[in-house]
CSV table of N, CA and C in Angstrom, one decimal:
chain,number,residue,atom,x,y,z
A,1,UNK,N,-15.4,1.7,12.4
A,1,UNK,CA,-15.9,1.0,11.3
A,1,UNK,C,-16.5,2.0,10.3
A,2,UNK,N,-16.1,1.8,9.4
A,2,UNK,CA,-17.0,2.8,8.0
A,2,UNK,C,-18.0,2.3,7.7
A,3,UNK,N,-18.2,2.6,6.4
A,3,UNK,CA,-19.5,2.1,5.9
A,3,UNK,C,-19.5,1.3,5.1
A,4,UNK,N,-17.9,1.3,4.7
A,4,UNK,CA,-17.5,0.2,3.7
A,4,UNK,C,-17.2,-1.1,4.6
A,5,UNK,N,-16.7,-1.3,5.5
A,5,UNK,CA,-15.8,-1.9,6.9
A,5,UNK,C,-17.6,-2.9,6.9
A,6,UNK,N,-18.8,-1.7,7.3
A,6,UNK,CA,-19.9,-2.5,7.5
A,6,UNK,C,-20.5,-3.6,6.4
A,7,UNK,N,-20.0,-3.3,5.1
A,7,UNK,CA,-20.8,-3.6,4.0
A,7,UNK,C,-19.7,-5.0,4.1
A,8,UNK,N,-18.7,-4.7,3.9
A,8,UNK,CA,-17.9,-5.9,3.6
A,8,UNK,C,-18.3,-7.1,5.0
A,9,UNK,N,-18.0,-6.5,6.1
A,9,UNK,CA,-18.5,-7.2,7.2
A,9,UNK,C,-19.9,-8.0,7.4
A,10,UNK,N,-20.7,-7.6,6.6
A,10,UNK,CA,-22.3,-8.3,6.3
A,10,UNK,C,-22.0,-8.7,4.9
A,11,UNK,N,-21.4,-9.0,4.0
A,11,UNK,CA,-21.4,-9.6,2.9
A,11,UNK,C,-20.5,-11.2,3.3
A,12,UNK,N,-19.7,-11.0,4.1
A,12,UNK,CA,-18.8,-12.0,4.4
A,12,UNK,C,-19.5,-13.1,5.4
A,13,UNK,N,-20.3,-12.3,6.5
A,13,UNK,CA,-21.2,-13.0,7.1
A,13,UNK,C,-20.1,-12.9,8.3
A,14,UNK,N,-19.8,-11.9,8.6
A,14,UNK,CA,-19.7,-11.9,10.1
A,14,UNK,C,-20.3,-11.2,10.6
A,15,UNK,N,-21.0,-10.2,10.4
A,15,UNK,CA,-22.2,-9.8,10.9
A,15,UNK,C,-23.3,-9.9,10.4
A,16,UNK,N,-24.5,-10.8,11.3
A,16,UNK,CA,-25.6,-11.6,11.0
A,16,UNK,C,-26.8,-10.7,11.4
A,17,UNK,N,-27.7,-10.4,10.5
A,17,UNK,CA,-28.9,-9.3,10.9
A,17,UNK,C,-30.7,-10.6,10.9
A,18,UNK,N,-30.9,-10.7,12.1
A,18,UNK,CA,-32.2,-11.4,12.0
A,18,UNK,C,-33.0,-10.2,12.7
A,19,UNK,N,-34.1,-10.7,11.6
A,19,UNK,CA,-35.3,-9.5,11.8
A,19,UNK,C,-36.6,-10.3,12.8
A,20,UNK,N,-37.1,-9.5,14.0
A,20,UNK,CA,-37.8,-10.4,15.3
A,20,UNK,C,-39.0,-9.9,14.3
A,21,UNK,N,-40.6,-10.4,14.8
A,21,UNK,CA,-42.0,-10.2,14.7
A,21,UNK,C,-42.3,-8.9,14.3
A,22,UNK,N,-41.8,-8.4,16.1
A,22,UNK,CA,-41.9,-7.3,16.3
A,22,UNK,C,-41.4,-6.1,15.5
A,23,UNK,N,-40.7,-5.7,14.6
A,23,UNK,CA,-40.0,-5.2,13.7
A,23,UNK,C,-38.2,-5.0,13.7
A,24,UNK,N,-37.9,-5.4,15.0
A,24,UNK,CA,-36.9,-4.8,15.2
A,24,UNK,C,-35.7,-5.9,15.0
A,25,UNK,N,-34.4,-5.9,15.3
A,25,UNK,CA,-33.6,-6.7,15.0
A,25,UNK,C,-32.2,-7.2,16.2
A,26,UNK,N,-31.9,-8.2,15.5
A,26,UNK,CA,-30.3,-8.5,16.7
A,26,UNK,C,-29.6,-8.3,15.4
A,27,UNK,N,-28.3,-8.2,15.7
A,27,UNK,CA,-27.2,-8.0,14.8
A,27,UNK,C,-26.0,-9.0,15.4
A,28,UNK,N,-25.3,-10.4,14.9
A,28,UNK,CA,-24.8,-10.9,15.4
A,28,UNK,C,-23.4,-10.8,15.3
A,29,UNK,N,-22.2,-10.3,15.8
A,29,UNK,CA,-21.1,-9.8,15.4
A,29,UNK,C,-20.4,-11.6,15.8
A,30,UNK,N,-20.3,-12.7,14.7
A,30,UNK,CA,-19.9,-13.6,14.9
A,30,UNK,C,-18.4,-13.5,15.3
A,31,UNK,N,-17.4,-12.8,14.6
A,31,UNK,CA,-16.0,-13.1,15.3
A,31,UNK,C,-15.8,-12.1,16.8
A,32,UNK,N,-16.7,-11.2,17.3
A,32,UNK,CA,-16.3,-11.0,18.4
A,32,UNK,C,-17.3,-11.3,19.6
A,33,UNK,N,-18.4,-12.3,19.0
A,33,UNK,CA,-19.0,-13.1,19.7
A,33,UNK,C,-20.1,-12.3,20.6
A,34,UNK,N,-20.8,-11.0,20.0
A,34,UNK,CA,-21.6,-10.0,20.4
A,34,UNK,C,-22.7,-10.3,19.9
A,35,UNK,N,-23.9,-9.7,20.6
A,35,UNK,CA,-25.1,-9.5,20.2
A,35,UNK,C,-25.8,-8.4,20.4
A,36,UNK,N,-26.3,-7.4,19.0
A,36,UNK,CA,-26.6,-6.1,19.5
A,36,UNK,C,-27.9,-6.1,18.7
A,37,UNK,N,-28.9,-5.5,19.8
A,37,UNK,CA,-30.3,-5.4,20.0
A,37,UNK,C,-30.5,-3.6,19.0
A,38,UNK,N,-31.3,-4.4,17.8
A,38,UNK,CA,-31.3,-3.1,16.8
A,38,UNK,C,-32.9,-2.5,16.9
A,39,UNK,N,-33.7,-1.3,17.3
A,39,UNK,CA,-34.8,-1.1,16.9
A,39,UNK,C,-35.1,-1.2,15.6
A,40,UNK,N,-36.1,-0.8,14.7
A,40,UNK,CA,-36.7,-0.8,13.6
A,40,UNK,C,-35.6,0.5,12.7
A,41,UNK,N,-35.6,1.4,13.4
A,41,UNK,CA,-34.4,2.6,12.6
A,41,UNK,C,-32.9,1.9,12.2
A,42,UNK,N,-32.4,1.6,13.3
A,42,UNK,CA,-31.2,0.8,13.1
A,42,UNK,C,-30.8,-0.3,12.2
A,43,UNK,N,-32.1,-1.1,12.5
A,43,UNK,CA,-32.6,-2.5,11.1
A,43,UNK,C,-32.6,-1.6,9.7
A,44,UNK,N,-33.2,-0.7,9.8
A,44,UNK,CA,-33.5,-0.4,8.6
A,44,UNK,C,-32.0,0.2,7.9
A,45,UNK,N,-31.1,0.9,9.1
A,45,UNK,CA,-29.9,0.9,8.1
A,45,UNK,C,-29.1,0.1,8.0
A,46,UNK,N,-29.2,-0.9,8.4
A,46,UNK,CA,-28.3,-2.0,8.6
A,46,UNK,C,-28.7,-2.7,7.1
A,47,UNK,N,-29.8,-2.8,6.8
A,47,UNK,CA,-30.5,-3.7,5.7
A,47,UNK,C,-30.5,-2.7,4.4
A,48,UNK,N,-30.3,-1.4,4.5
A,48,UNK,CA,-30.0,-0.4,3.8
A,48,UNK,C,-28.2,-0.6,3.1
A,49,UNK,N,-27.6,-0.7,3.9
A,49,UNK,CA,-26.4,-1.0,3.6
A,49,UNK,C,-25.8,-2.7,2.9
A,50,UNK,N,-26.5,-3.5,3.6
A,50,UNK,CA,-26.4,-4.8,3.4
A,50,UNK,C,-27.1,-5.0,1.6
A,51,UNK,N,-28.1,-4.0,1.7
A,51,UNK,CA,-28.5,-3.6,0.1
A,51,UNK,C,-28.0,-2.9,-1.0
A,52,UNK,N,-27.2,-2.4,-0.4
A,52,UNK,CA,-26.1,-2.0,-1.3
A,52,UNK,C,-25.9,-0.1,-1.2
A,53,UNK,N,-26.6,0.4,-0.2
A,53,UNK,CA,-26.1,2.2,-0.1
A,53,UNK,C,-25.0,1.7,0.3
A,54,UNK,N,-24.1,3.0,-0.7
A,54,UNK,CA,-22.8,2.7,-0.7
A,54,UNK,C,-22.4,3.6,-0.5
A,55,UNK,N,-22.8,4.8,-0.3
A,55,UNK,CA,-22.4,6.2,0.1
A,55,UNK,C,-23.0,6.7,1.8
A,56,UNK,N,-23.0,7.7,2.5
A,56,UNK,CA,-23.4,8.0,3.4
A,56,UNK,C,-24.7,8.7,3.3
A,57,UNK,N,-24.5,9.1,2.1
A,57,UNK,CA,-25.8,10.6,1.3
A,57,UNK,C,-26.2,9.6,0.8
A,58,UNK,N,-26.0,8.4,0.0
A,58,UNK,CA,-27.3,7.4,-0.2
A,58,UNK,C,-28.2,6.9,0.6
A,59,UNK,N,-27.5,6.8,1.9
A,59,UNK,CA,-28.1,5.6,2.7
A,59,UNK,C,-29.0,6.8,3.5
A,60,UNK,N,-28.2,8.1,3.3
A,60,UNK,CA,-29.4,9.0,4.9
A,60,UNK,C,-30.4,9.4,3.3
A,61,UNK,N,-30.4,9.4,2.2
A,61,UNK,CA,-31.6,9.5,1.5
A,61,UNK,C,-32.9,8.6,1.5
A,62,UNK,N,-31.8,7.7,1.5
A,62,UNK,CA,-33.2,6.3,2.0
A,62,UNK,C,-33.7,6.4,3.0
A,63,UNK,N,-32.9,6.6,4.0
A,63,UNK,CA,-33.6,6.8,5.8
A,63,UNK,C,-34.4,7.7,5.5
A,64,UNK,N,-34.5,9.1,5.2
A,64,UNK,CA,-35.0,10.1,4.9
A,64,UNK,C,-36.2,10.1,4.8
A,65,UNK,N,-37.1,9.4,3.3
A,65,UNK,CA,-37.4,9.0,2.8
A,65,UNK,C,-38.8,8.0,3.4
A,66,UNK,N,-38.0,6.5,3.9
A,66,UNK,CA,-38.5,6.0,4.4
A,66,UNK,C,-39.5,6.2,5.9
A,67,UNK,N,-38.8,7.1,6.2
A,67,UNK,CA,-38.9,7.9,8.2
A,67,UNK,C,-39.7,8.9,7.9
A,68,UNK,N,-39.8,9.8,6.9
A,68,UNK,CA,-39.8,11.0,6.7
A,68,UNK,C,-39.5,11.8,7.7
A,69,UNK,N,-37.9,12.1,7.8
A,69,UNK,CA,-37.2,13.3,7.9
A,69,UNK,C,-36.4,14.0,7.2
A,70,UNK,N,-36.0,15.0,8.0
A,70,UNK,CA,-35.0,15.9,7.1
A,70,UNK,C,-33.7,15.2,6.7
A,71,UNK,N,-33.5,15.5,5.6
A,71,UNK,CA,-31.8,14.7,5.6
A,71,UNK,C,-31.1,15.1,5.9
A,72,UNK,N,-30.6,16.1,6.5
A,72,UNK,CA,-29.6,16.6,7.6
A,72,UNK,C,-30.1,15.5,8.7
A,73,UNK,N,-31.0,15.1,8.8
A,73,UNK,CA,-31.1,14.6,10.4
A,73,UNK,C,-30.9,13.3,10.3
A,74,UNK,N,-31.4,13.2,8.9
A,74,UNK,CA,-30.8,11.3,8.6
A,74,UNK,C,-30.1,10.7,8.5
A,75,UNK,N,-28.9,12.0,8.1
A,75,UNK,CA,-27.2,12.0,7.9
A,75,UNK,C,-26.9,11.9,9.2
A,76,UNK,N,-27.3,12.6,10.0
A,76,UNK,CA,-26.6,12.7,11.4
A,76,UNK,C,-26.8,11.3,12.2
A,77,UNK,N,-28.0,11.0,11.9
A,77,UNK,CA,-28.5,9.7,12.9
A,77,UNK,C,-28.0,8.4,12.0
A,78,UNK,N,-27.8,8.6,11.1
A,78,UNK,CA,-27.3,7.2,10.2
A,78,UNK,C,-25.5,7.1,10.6
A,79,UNK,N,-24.7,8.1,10.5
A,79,UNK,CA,-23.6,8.2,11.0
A,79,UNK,C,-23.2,8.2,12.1
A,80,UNK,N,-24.1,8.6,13.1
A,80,UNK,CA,-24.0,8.4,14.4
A,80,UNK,C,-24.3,6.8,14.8
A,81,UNK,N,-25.0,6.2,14.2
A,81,UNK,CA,-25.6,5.0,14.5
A,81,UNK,C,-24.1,4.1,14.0
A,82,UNK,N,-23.4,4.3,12.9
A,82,UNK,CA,-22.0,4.0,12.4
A,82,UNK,C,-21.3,4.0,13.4
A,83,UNK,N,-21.2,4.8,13.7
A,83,UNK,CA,-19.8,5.6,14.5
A,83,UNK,C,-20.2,4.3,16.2
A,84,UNK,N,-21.5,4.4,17.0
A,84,UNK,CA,-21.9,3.2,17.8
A,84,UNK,C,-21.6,2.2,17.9
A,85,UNK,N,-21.8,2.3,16.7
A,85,UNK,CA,-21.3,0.5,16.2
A,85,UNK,C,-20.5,0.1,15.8
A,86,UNK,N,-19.3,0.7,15.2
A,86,UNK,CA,-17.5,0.8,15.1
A,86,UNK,C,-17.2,0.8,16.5
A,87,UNK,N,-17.4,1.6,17.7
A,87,UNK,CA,-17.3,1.7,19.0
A,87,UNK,C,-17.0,0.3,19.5
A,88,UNK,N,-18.2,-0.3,19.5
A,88,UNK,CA,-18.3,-1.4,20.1
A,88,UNK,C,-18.3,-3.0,19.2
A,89,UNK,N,-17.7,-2.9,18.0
A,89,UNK,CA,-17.2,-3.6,17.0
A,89,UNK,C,-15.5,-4.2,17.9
């Protein structure tokens, strides 16, 4: 799954993002009837995208930012966190 694959996929409403108390999230992949348990980083790119970063370098700027880390590392963990979740998509 890309990042476009993800955007379109949360705009259509097959994948459902509820945010718990605690800060963290489920992600509900309605057509293949999954449920994936998001921490607070993961939430945050999921709701990053669902907002409209539309690039990869947009979205690890925002992580970046928000986390404060390096953006090399934000890139890596934002794509890597993609690439997981295409996996098991």
């Amino acid at each position: 799954m890309s990042l476009q694959q993800l955007t379109q996929d949360l705009a259509r409403g097959r994948l459902r993002l509820t945010t718990m108390d605690d800060g963290s999230a489920v992600l509900l992949d309605a057509e293949g009837e999954a449920l994936f348990s998001l921490n607070k980083t993961a939430r945050f790119v999921v709701e990053q995208v669902r907002d409209g970063a539309e690039t990869l370098d947009e979205l690890a700027k925002r992580l970046a930012e928000a986390f404060e880390v390096d953006l090399v590392q934000a890139r890596e963990d934002a794509q890597s966190f993609i690439d997981e979740l295409t996996a098991t998509l």
